[in-house]
Amino acid sequence: MLSNLRLLVLENPTADFVMDGLEQIEKRRLINWYERSTQRSEELKTVLDAFLWCCTDGEYAADLGDSGAFTPVFKKKADELGITTEMLLSLFFSHDALFGDLNAIPQRADIDAPLFIVFEGLDGSGKSTQINMLRDRLKQMGRRACVTAEPTSSATGGLIRDALSNNYKRTPSEMAALFLIDRISHNVNPVWGIKKLLNEGMDVISDRYYYSSFAYQGMGTDLEWIMDMNLRCPDILRPDLCIYLDVNPARSRSRLAGDRTHLEIFENDESVMEETRKRFLDVFKKLNVDENICVIDANRPINVVADEIFNIVSQYCKK
Ligand code: ADP
């Protein structure tokens, strides 16, 4: 039974915090919970689905507070699962009790507001390396953290990837528009969107965001137009913090050459990389009044860069 629950949780890529919680729940308590639940439903899969939903979307719906908004969401899910709304509500309250007194699991009220952090930098600047290190450190602090990236895995993300690998040529304006659509999905997708993850209490760390559109597409089309449509779009969140990993283009290119057999269109030419770096820095000057942007010298060893990033992010955690 426990392993079925694990499998179900593993199938849901945004639920790794549930997995963390499960590691610490005594098997006995989980089985008691399940036995209580099965008095009302014979179906293991239904109960497990309900459990997982209670831990994710159910908690989000409950956070809406007033029952006017909360009950229809539970009713819709109960219909989908083929159980009564009362039973789903009762599962919801018992799932909460299951996590109840486990000190090792951070409780919702103890968790600082979730953070939305963006990493930017040239390819090869160390974004993936640093993002993974930061995510692990945030988790060690007891926070829930997850990583997203642009382009996303959406259909529009696929069109962007085709253009980046030069399989299909697009103008800079087309690229800017495609990135905008993909970024809106990145924010609002009901399963993996940034807003959903933040609402669940997760810190979200994104590998690239609108600053990349400004730096890359801003070179070939009207920068003000791109900034306007991104910054004024009501569905696109402003990050709490943007960390720019600043590397010398020759160095980032040599790091990439070590890793890849094939370079994307923006990675081929060192002078284009130098120009892109300048564009990033210019855009940051324009935005710095309204946004928290940190430029980090990422030419240094991995651990030195990681420590500096963690020091900065820790200050935001205490806000
Ligand atoms: P990005 O995601 O920005 O393209 P990666 O994190 O994939 O960059 O790093 C590209 C390569 O450079 C990887 O092989 C990585 O191990 C290496 N690397 C990353 N940061 C550093 C660093 N500070 N010093 C030396 N090598 C690094």
Short mmCIF file of C-alpha atoms and ligand atoms in Angstrom, two decimals:
data_model
loop_
_atom_site.label_atom_id
_atom_site.label_comp_id
_atom_site.label_asym_id
_atom_site.label_seq_id
_atom_site.Cartn_x
_atom_site.Cartn_y
_atom_site.Cartn_z
CA MET A 1 0.00 0.00 0.00
CA LEU A 2 2.80 2.42 0.91
CA SER A 3 4.61 1.68 -2.33
CA ASN A 4 1.43 2.27 -4.35
CA LEU A 5 1.11 5.64 -2.72
CA ARG A 6 4.73 6.40 -3.52
CA LEU A 7 4.19 5.42 -7.16
CA LEU A 8 1.17 7.64 -7.40
CA VAL A 9 3.07 10.57 -5.92
CA LEU A 10 6.01 9.96 -8.21
CA GLU A 11 3.71 10.16 -11.22
CA ASN A 12 2.92 13.74 -10.26
CA PRO A 13 6.06 15.81 -10.96
CA THR A 14 4.99 18.76 -8.81
CA ALA A 15 4.33 16.71 -5.69
CA ASP A 16 7.84 15.98 -4.48
CA PHE A 17 7.12 17.73 -1.19
CA VAL A 18 4.46 15.07 -0.56
CA MET A 19 7.19 12.51 -1.18
CA ASP A 20 9.45 14.27 1.36
CA GLY A 21 6.57 14.16 3.84
CA LEU A 22 5.94 10.47 3.21
CA GLU A 23 9.53 9.62 4.08
CA GLN A 24 8.79 10.83 7.58
CA ILE A 25 5.32 9.47 8.16
CA GLU A 26 5.19 6.25 10.14
CA LYS A 27 3.82 3.46 8.05
CA ARG A 28 1.39 2.53 10.84
CA ARG A 29 -0.23 5.95 10.83
CA LEU A 30 -0.64 5.92 7.08
CA ILE A 31 -2.25 2.49 7.17
CA ASN A 32 -4.64 3.59 9.95
CA TRP A 33 -5.62 6.56 7.85
CA TYR A 34 -6.19 4.34 4.86
CA GLU A 35 -8.28 1.84 6.84
CA ARG A 36 -10.48 4.64 8.15
CA SER A 37 -10.93 5.90 4.61
CA THR A 38 -11.78 2.50 3.10
CA GLN A 39 -14.83 2.20 5.34
CA ARG A 40 -16.24 4.70 2.88
CA SER A 41 -14.55 3.62 -0.35
CA GLU A 42 -13.40 0.21 -1.53
CA GLU A 43 -11.17 1.60 -4.25
CA LEU A 44 -7.51 1.96 -3.28
CA LYS A 45 -6.72 4.08 -6.31
CA THR A 46 -9.61 6.46 -5.55
CA VAL A 47 -8.42 6.94 -1.98
CA LEU A 48 -4.83 7.50 -3.10
CA ASP A 49 -5.93 9.93 -5.80
CA ALA A 50 -8.01 11.79 -3.23
CA PHE A 51 -5.06 11.83 -0.79
CA LEU A 52 -2.72 13.27 -3.39
CA TRP A 53 -5.28 15.86 -4.47
CA CYS A 54 -5.88 16.85 -0.83
CA CYS A 55 -2.13 17.45 -0.42
CA THR A 56 -1.92 19.63 -3.53
CA ASP A 57 -4.95 21.31 -5.16
CA GLY A 58 -7.16 20.58 -2.14
CA GLU A 59 -4.88 22.61 0.11
CA TYR A 60 -4.84 25.41 -2.42
CA ALA A 61 -8.65 25.39 -2.68
CA ALA A 62 -8.93 25.37 1.13
CA ASP A 63 -6.64 28.39 1.25
CA LEU A 64 -9.25 30.30 -0.75
CA GLY A 65 -10.89 30.56 2.66
CA ASP A 66 -14.60 31.21 2.31
CA SER A 67 -16.73 28.19 1.59
CA GLY A 68 -18.44 29.90 -1.37
CA ALA A 69 -15.25 29.50 -3.43
CA PHE A 70 -14.01 26.37 -1.70
CA THR A 71 -17.00 23.98 -1.94
CA PRO A 72 -17.48 24.02 -5.76
CA VAL A 73 -13.82 23.01 -6.22
CA PHE A 74 -14.28 20.06 -3.86
CA LYS A 75 -17.58 19.14 -5.50
CA LYS A 76 -16.02 19.12 -8.97
CA LYS A 77 -13.16 16.87 -7.82
CA ALA A 78 -15.53 14.56 -5.93
CA ASP A 79 -17.62 14.12 -9.12
CA GLU A 80 -14.46 13.31 -11.06
CA LEU A 81 -13.45 10.71 -8.47
CA GLY A 82 -16.98 9.27 -8.24
CA ILE A 83 -17.34 9.93 -4.50
CA THR A 84 -19.50 12.37 -2.50
CA THR A 85 -18.34 15.87 -1.66
CA GLU A 86 -18.77 15.02 2.05
CA MET A 87 -16.39 12.09 1.72
CA LEU A 88 -13.76 14.18 -0.06
CA LEU A 89 -14.05 16.86 2.63
CA SER A 90 -13.70 14.25 5.33
CA LEU A 91 -10.62 12.81 3.59
CA PHE A 92 -9.23 16.31 3.38
CA PHE A 93 -9.55 16.91 7.11
CA SER A 94 -8.13 13.47 7.95
CA HIS A 95 -5.18 13.94 5.55
CA ASP A 96 -4.30 17.08 7.47
CA ALA A 97 -4.38 15.19 10.76
CA LEU A 98 -2.03 12.61 9.25
CA PHE A 99 0.66 15.25 8.88
CA GLY A 100 -0.45 16.86 12.16
CA ASP A 101 2.24 16.61 14.83
CA LEU A 102 5.33 15.75 12.82
CA ASN A 103 7.81 18.38 13.87
CA ALA A 104 10.23 17.39 11.14
CA ILE A 105 7.80 18.51 8.47
CA PRO A 106 7.57 22.29 8.22
CA GLN A 107 3.98 23.36 8.82
CA ARG A 108 2.33 25.83 6.48
CA ALA A 109 2.25 28.65 9.05
CA ASP A 110 5.99 28.28 9.72
CA ILE A 111 7.01 28.58 6.12
CA ASP A 112 8.01 32.03 4.90
CA ALA A 113 6.19 33.29 1.83
CA PRO A 114 7.32 31.25 -1.17
CA LEU A 115 9.86 32.93 -3.42
CA PHE A 116 9.95 33.25 -7.17
CA ILE A 117 13.60 33.44 -8.23
CA VAL A 118 14.89 33.69 -11.79
CA PHE A 119 18.38 32.80 -13.03
CA GLU A 120 19.69 34.49 -16.14
CA GLY A 121 23.01 34.38 -17.95
CA LEU A 122 24.65 33.30 -21.16
CA ASP A 123 24.54 29.61 -22.01
CA GLY A 124 27.38 27.97 -20.14
CA SER A 125 27.31 30.60 -17.36
CA GLY A 126 26.39 27.88 -14.83
CA LYS A 127 22.63 28.41 -14.46
CA SER A 128 21.60 24.74 -14.24
CA THR A 129 24.48 23.98 -11.88
CA GLN A 130 23.63 26.83 -9.50
CA ILE A 131 19.85 26.35 -9.73
CA ASN A 132 20.13 22.73 -8.62
CA MET A 133 22.49 23.65 -5.78
CA LEU A 134 20.16 26.42 -4.58
CA ARG A 135 17.10 24.15 -4.76
CA ASP A 136 18.89 21.54 -2.61
CA ARG A 137 19.95 24.15 -0.07
CA LEU A 138 16.43 25.59 0.20
CA LYS A 139 15.11 22.08 0.79
CA GLN A 140 17.71 21.53 3.49
CA MET A 141 16.30 24.63 5.19
CA GLY A 142 12.92 22.88 5.27
CA ARG A 143 11.43 24.85 2.39
CA ARG A 144 9.66 23.32 -0.59
CA ALA A 145 11.46 24.26 -3.79
CA CYS A 146 11.10 23.32 -7.42
CA VAL A 147 12.74 24.22 -10.70
CA THR A 148 11.09 25.37 -13.93
CA ALA A 149 12.57 26.58 -17.21
CA GLU A 150 11.91 28.51 -20.39
CA PRO A 151 11.17 27.53 -23.04
CA THR A 152 8.66 25.28 -21.28
CA SER A 153 7.49 21.83 -22.33
CA SER A 154 4.35 23.32 -23.92
CA ALA A 155 3.59 23.09 -27.65
CA THR A 156 4.80 26.69 -28.05
CA GLY A 157 8.00 25.73 -26.21
CA GLY A 158 8.50 23.07 -28.90
CA LEU A 159 8.21 25.68 -31.68
CA ILE A 160 10.79 27.83 -29.88
CA ARG A 161 13.22 24.92 -29.51
CA ASP A 162 12.91 24.15 -33.22
CA ALA A 163 13.88 27.72 -34.04
CA LEU A 164 16.76 27.76 -31.51
CA SER A 165 18.27 24.66 -33.04
CA ASN A 166 17.93 26.27 -36.47
CA ASN A 167 15.49 23.65 -37.81
CA TYR A 168 12.98 26.35 -38.62
CA LYS A 169 13.85 30.00 -39.15
CA ARG A 170 11.87 32.67 -37.27
CA THR A 171 12.20 36.45 -37.18
CA PRO A 172 13.10 38.10 -33.83
CA SER A 173 9.51 39.46 -33.61
CA GLU A 174 8.10 35.96 -34.11
CA MET A 175 10.47 34.66 -31.43
CA ALA A 176 9.47 37.44 -29.02
CA ALA A 177 5.77 36.65 -29.58
CA LEU A 178 6.30 32.89 -29.16
CA PHE A 179 8.25 33.44 -25.93
CA LEU A 180 5.43 35.68 -24.68
CA ILE A 181 2.81 32.95 -25.23
CA ASP A 182 5.08 30.34 -23.68
CA ARG A 183 5.75 32.62 -20.68
CA ILE A 184 2.03 33.13 -20.10
CA SER A 185 1.58 29.33 -20.04
CA HIS A 186 4.59 29.11 -17.71
CA ASN A 187 2.71 31.38 -15.30
CA VAL A 188 -0.86 30.09 -15.57
CA ASN A 189 -0.72 26.41 -16.48
CA PRO A 190 -3.00 24.68 -13.94
CA VAL A 191 -0.62 21.73 -13.46
CA TRP A 192 2.94 23.08 -13.67
CA GLY A 193 2.41 26.87 -13.76
CA ILE A 194 4.44 29.19 -11.51
CA LYS A 195 1.30 30.63 -9.88
CA LYS A 196 0.00 27.20 -9.00
CA LEU A 197 3.34 26.15 -7.49
CA LEU A 198 3.69 29.37 -5.46
CA ASN A 199 0.13 28.96 -4.21
CA GLU A 200 1.07 25.51 -2.97
CA GLY A 201 3.85 27.07 -0.91
CA MET A 202 6.71 26.07 -3.21
CA ASP A 203 9.68 28.29 -3.95
CA VAL A 204 9.97 28.41 -7.74
CA ILE A 205 13.37 28.79 -9.40
CA SER A 206 13.16 29.46 -13.12
CA ASP A 207 15.97 28.90 -15.60
CA ARG A 208 15.46 32.04 -17.76
CA TYR A 209 12.49 34.47 -17.92
CA TYR A 210 11.57 37.74 -19.61
CA TYR A 211 15.06 39.24 -19.19
CA SER A 212 16.25 36.74 -21.84
CA SER A 213 13.60 38.00 -24.28
CA PHE A 214 14.84 41.54 -23.70
CA ALA A 215 18.49 40.59 -24.23
CA TYR A 216 18.16 38.16 -27.15
CA GLN A 217 15.11 39.32 -29.16
CA GLY A 218 15.77 42.96 -28.21
CA MET A 219 18.76 42.78 -30.54
CA GLY A 220 16.64 42.21 -33.67
CA THR A 221 13.36 44.00 -33.01
CA ASP A 222 11.90 46.83 -30.92
CA LEU A 223 13.06 46.37 -27.32
CA GLU A 224 10.42 48.75 -25.90
CA TRP A 225 7.68 46.69 -27.57
CA ILE A 226 8.99 43.45 -26.04
CA MET A 227 9.37 45.03 -22.61
CA ASP A 228 5.91 46.52 -22.80
CA MET A 229 4.10 43.32 -23.71
CA ASN A 230 5.90 41.31 -21.03
CA LEU A 231 5.89 43.80 -18.17
CA ARG A 232 2.31 44.93 -18.78
CA CYS A 233 0.85 41.47 -19.27
CA PRO A 234 -1.44 40.82 -16.28
CA ASP A 235 -0.65 37.08 -16.35
CA ILE A 236 3.14 37.44 -16.11
CA LEU A 237 4.47 37.68 -12.54
CA ARG A 238 7.43 39.85 -11.59
CA PRO A 239 10.04 37.69 -9.82
CA ASP A 240 11.08 38.40 -6.21
CA LEU A 241 14.68 38.18 -7.30
CA CYS A 242 16.67 37.82 -10.52
CA ILE A 243 20.20 36.44 -10.30
CA TYR A 244 22.37 37.12 -13.32
CA LEU A 245 25.43 34.87 -13.62
CA ASP A 246 27.97 37.12 -15.28
CA VAL A 247 30.70 35.29 -17.17
CA ASN A 248 33.19 36.24 -19.74
CA PRO A 249 31.77 34.93 -23.09
CA ALA A 250 35.01 33.11 -23.98
CA ARG A 251 34.80 31.22 -20.71
CA SER A 252 31.13 30.30 -21.09
CA ARG A 253 31.79 29.13 -24.63
CA SER A 254 34.67 26.92 -23.50
CA ARG A 255 32.46 25.45 -20.73
CA LEU A 256 29.81 24.68 -23.36
CA ALA A 257 32.32 23.18 -25.76
CA GLY A 258 33.22 20.69 -23.03
CA ASP A 259 29.56 19.64 -22.65
CA ARG A 260 27.93 19.73 -26.04
CA THR A 261 28.39 18.33 -29.50
CA HIS A 262 26.08 20.90 -31.08
CA LEU A 263 25.64 24.59 -30.22
CA GLU A 264 22.39 26.58 -30.55
CA ILE A 265 22.07 29.71 -32.71
CA PHE A 266 23.01 32.16 -29.95
CA GLU A 267 25.98 30.10 -28.74
CA ASN A 268 28.01 30.02 -31.92
CA ASP A 269 29.49 33.43 -32.06
CA GLU A 270 31.54 34.99 -29.29
CA SER A 271 30.85 38.55 -30.46
CA VAL A 272 27.08 37.86 -30.35
CA MET A 273 27.55 36.55 -26.79
CA GLU A 274 29.44 39.71 -25.83
CA GLU A 275 26.67 41.84 -27.34
CA THR A 276 24.03 39.78 -25.48
CA ARG A 277 25.89 40.26 -22.19
CA LYS A 278 25.89 44.05 -22.74
CA ARG A 279 22.16 43.92 -23.52
CA PHE A 280 21.45 42.06 -20.28
CA LEU A 281 23.40 44.65 -18.29
CA ASP A 282 21.66 47.58 -20.06
CA VAL A 283 18.23 46.08 -19.43
CA PHE A 284 19.07 45.59 -15.74
CA LYS A 285 19.93 49.28 -15.45
CA LYS A 286 16.49 50.14 -16.85
CA LEU A 287 14.68 47.71 -14.55
CA ASN A 288 16.64 48.03 -11.33
CA VAL A 289 14.34 50.66 -9.83
CA ASP A 290 11.37 48.29 -9.87
CA GLU A 291 13.08 44.92 -9.52
CA ASN A 292 15.61 43.08 -7.35
CA ILE A 293 18.42 42.09 -9.68
CA CYS A 294 21.82 40.75 -8.51
CA VAL A 295 24.71 40.46 -10.92
CA ILE A 296 27.10 37.77 -9.67
CA ASP A 297 30.63 37.18 -10.89
CA ALA A 298 30.25 33.60 -12.14
CA ASN A 299 33.80 33.28 -13.48
CA ARG A 300 34.76 31.97 -10.00
CA PRO A 301 34.66 28.33 -8.79
CA ILE A 302 31.22 26.69 -8.49
CA ASN A 303 31.14 26.59 -4.65
CA VAL A 304 32.19 30.21 -4.23
CA VAL A 305 29.39 31.32 -6.57
CA ALA A 306 26.89 29.01 -4.81
CA ASP A 307 27.75 30.44 -1.36
CA GLU A 308 27.26 34.00 -2.54
CA ILE A 309 23.90 33.15 -4.11
CA PHE A 310 22.75 31.37 -0.97
CA ASN A 311 23.69 34.36 1.20
CA ILE A 312 21.61 36.65 -0.98
CA VAL A 313 18.61 34.32 -1.16
CA SER A 314 18.68 33.71 2.64
CA GLN A 315 18.02 37.42 3.17
CA TYR A 316 14.84 37.10 1.12
CA CYS A 317 13.75 34.04 3.10
CA LYS A 318 13.75 36.09 6.31
CA LYS A 319 11.62 38.88 4.84
P1 ADP B 1 23.99 26.80 -18.22
O1 ADP B 1 22.82 26.11 -17.56
O2 ADP B 1 24.05 28.26 -17.87
O3 ADP B 1 24.08 26.57 -19.69
P2 ADP B 1 25.59 24.79 -16.88
O4 ADP B 1 25.22 24.87 -15.44
O5 ADP B 1 24.98 23.71 -17.71
O6 ADP B 1 25.34 26.21 -17.58
O7 ADP B 1 27.18 24.73 -16.95
C1 ADP B 1 27.88 24.47 -18.19
C2 ADP B 1 29.17 23.69 -17.86
O8 ADP B 1 30.04 24.53 -17.10
C3 ADP B 1 28.92 22.45 -17.02
O9 ADP B 1 29.83 21.46 -17.46
C4 ADP B 1 29.26 22.89 -15.61
O10 ADP B 1 29.72 21.82 -14.81
C5 ADP B 1 30.37 23.90 -15.86
N1 ADP B 1 30.38 24.97 -14.84
C6 ADP B 1 29.30 25.60 -14.31
N2 ADP B 1 29.68 26.55 -13.42
C7 ADP B 1 31.05 26.53 -13.41
C8 ADP B 1 32.05 27.27 -12.69
N3 ADP B 1 31.72 28.26 -11.81
N4 ADP B 1 33.35 26.97 -12.91
C9 ADP B 1 33.68 26.00 -13.81
N5 ADP B 1 32.79 25.26 -14.51
C10 ADP B 1 31.48 25.51 -14.32
#
